[in-house]
GROMACS .gro file of C-alpha atoms in nm:
model
   98
    1MET     CA    1  -0.074   0.681   0.696
    2LYS     CA    2   0.044   0.327   0.612
    3LEU     CA    3  -0.189   0.081   0.456
    4ALA     CA    4  -0.097  -0.288   0.412
    5ILE     CA    5  -0.267  -0.480   0.131
    6ILE     CA    6  -0.269  -0.848   0.213
    7GLY     CA    7  -0.451  -1.156   0.102
    8LEU     CA    8  -0.403  -1.503  -0.048
    9SER     CA    9  -0.166  -1.550  -0.340
   10ASN     CA   10  -0.307  -1.438  -0.674
   11SER     CA   11  -0.617  -1.267  -0.513
   12GLY     CA   12  -0.548  -0.939  -0.695
   13LYS     CA   13  -0.338  -0.747  -0.431
   14THR     CA   14  -0.090  -0.612  -0.680
   15THR     CA   15  -0.375  -0.521  -0.932
   16ILE     CA   16  -0.544  -0.309  -0.646
   17PHE     CA   17  -0.203  -0.167  -0.551
   18ASN     CA   18  -0.141  -0.052  -0.914
   19ALA     CA   19  -0.493   0.109  -0.932
   20LEU     CA   20  -0.440   0.295  -0.604
   21THR     CA   21  -0.081   0.416  -0.671
   22GLY     CA   22  -0.083   0.451  -1.044
   23GLN     CA   23   0.215   0.213  -1.084
   24ASP     CA   24   0.246  -0.061  -1.324
   25ILE     CA   25   0.394  -0.356  -1.127
   26GLU     CA   26   0.377  -0.674  -1.318
   27THR     CA   27   0.127  -0.923  -1.210
   28THR     CA   28   0.157  -1.301  -1.274
   29ILE     CA   29  -0.058  -1.609  -1.259
   30TYR     CA   30   0.194  -1.775  -1.039
   31PRO     CA   31   0.219  -1.725  -0.660
   32THR     CA   32   0.507  -1.496  -0.554
   33THR     CA   33   0.697  -1.672  -0.279
   34GLY     CA   34   0.984  -1.432  -0.217
   35GLY     CA   35   1.110  -1.080  -0.264
   36GLU     CA   36   1.030  -0.746  -0.118
   37PRO     CA   37   0.691  -0.582  -0.086
   38ASN     CA   38   0.584  -0.318  -0.339
   39ILE     CA   39   0.567   0.028  -0.184
   40GLY     CA   40   0.374   0.334  -0.330
   41VAL     CA   41   0.320   0.677  -0.177
   42VAL     CA   42   0.025   0.890  -0.288
   43LYS     CA   43  -0.050   1.248  -0.195
   44VAL     CA   44  -0.413   1.309  -0.096
   45PRO     CA   45  -0.557   1.611  -0.273
   46ASP     CA   46  -0.755   1.834  -0.049
   47SER     CA   47  -0.942   2.137  -0.179
   48ARG     CA   48  -0.977   2.276   0.170
   49LEU     CA   49  -0.610   2.280   0.209
   50ASP     CA   50  -0.569   2.452  -0.129
   51LYS     CA   51  -0.820   2.728  -0.013
   52LEU     CA   52  -0.647   2.778   0.327
   53SER     CA   53  -0.305   2.797   0.140
   54GLY     CA   54  -0.444   3.058  -0.086
   55ILE     CA   55  -0.570   3.276   0.209
   56TYR     CA   56  -0.266   3.240   0.439
   57LYS     CA   57   0.008   3.208   0.182
   58PRO     CA   58   0.242   2.971   0.384
   59LYS     CA   59   0.600   2.916   0.270
   60LYS     CA   60   0.519   2.543   0.224
   61THR     CA   61   0.204   2.346   0.190
   62THR     CA   62   0.222   1.976   0.292
   63TYR     CA   63  -0.049   1.739   0.172
   64ALA     CA   64  -0.151   1.419   0.354
   65THR     CA   65   0.007   1.102   0.209
   66VAL     CA   66  -0.099   0.737   0.212
   67GLU     CA   67   0.172   0.477   0.184
   68TYR     CA   68   0.043   0.156   0.021
   69ILE     CA   69   0.240  -0.159   0.089
   70ASP     CA   70   0.163  -0.465  -0.124
   71TYR     CA   71   0.289  -0.770   0.065
   72LEU     CA   72   0.347  -1.128  -0.048
   73GLY     CA   73   0.047  -1.354  -0.074
   74LEU     CA   74  -0.059  -1.568   0.221
   75THR     CA   75  -0.026  -1.933   0.139
   76LYS     CA   76  -0.204  -2.214   0.308
   77GLY     CA   77   0.036  -2.429   0.497
   78ASP     CA   78   0.332  -2.196   0.443
   79THR     CA   79   0.377  -2.077   0.805
   80GLU     CA   80   0.717  -1.925   0.744
   81GLN     CA   81   0.604  -1.697   0.464
   82ASN     CA   82   0.271  -1.618   0.648
   83ARG     CA   83   0.474  -1.526   0.972
   84LYS     CA   84   0.687  -1.283   0.754
   85VAL     CA   85   0.377  -1.106   0.639
   86TYR     CA   86   0.231  -1.082   0.984
   87ASP     CA   87   0.570  -0.950   1.120
   88LEU     CA   88   0.573  -0.683   0.843
   89ILE     CA   89   0.214  -0.555   0.906
   90LYS     CA   90   0.283  -0.477   1.281
   91ASP     CA   91   0.374  -0.113   1.193
   92VAL     CA   92   0.087  -0.019   0.963
   93ASP     CA   93  -0.214   0.190   1.047
   94ALA     CA   94  -0.469  -0.019   0.857
   95VAL     CA   95  -0.490  -0.349   0.677
   96VAL     CA   96  -0.679  -0.408   0.344
   97HIS     CA   97  -0.762  -0.767   0.310
   98VAL     CA   98  -0.815  -0.887  -0.047
   0.00000   0.00000   0.00000
């Protein structure tokens, strides 16, 4: 599952991204106007899957994963940057708006 984290510049998107992924991406008080989005993948623990794996002993157990994508901030009046963000979120399963 892919989740996009979007919102206005300096709204706390990267702070939430860091909390969800366990990463330590630097946050600033200045709006970020360029660069690539931050991406973090987290395995979802599931005790039901652990129990079933214990019973059936499969060769491999694959946990569900969530891919969090921390996009650039939306900026009032900057239609070019905002359009980039909108184009990038077309392929995600859900959007988290901060």
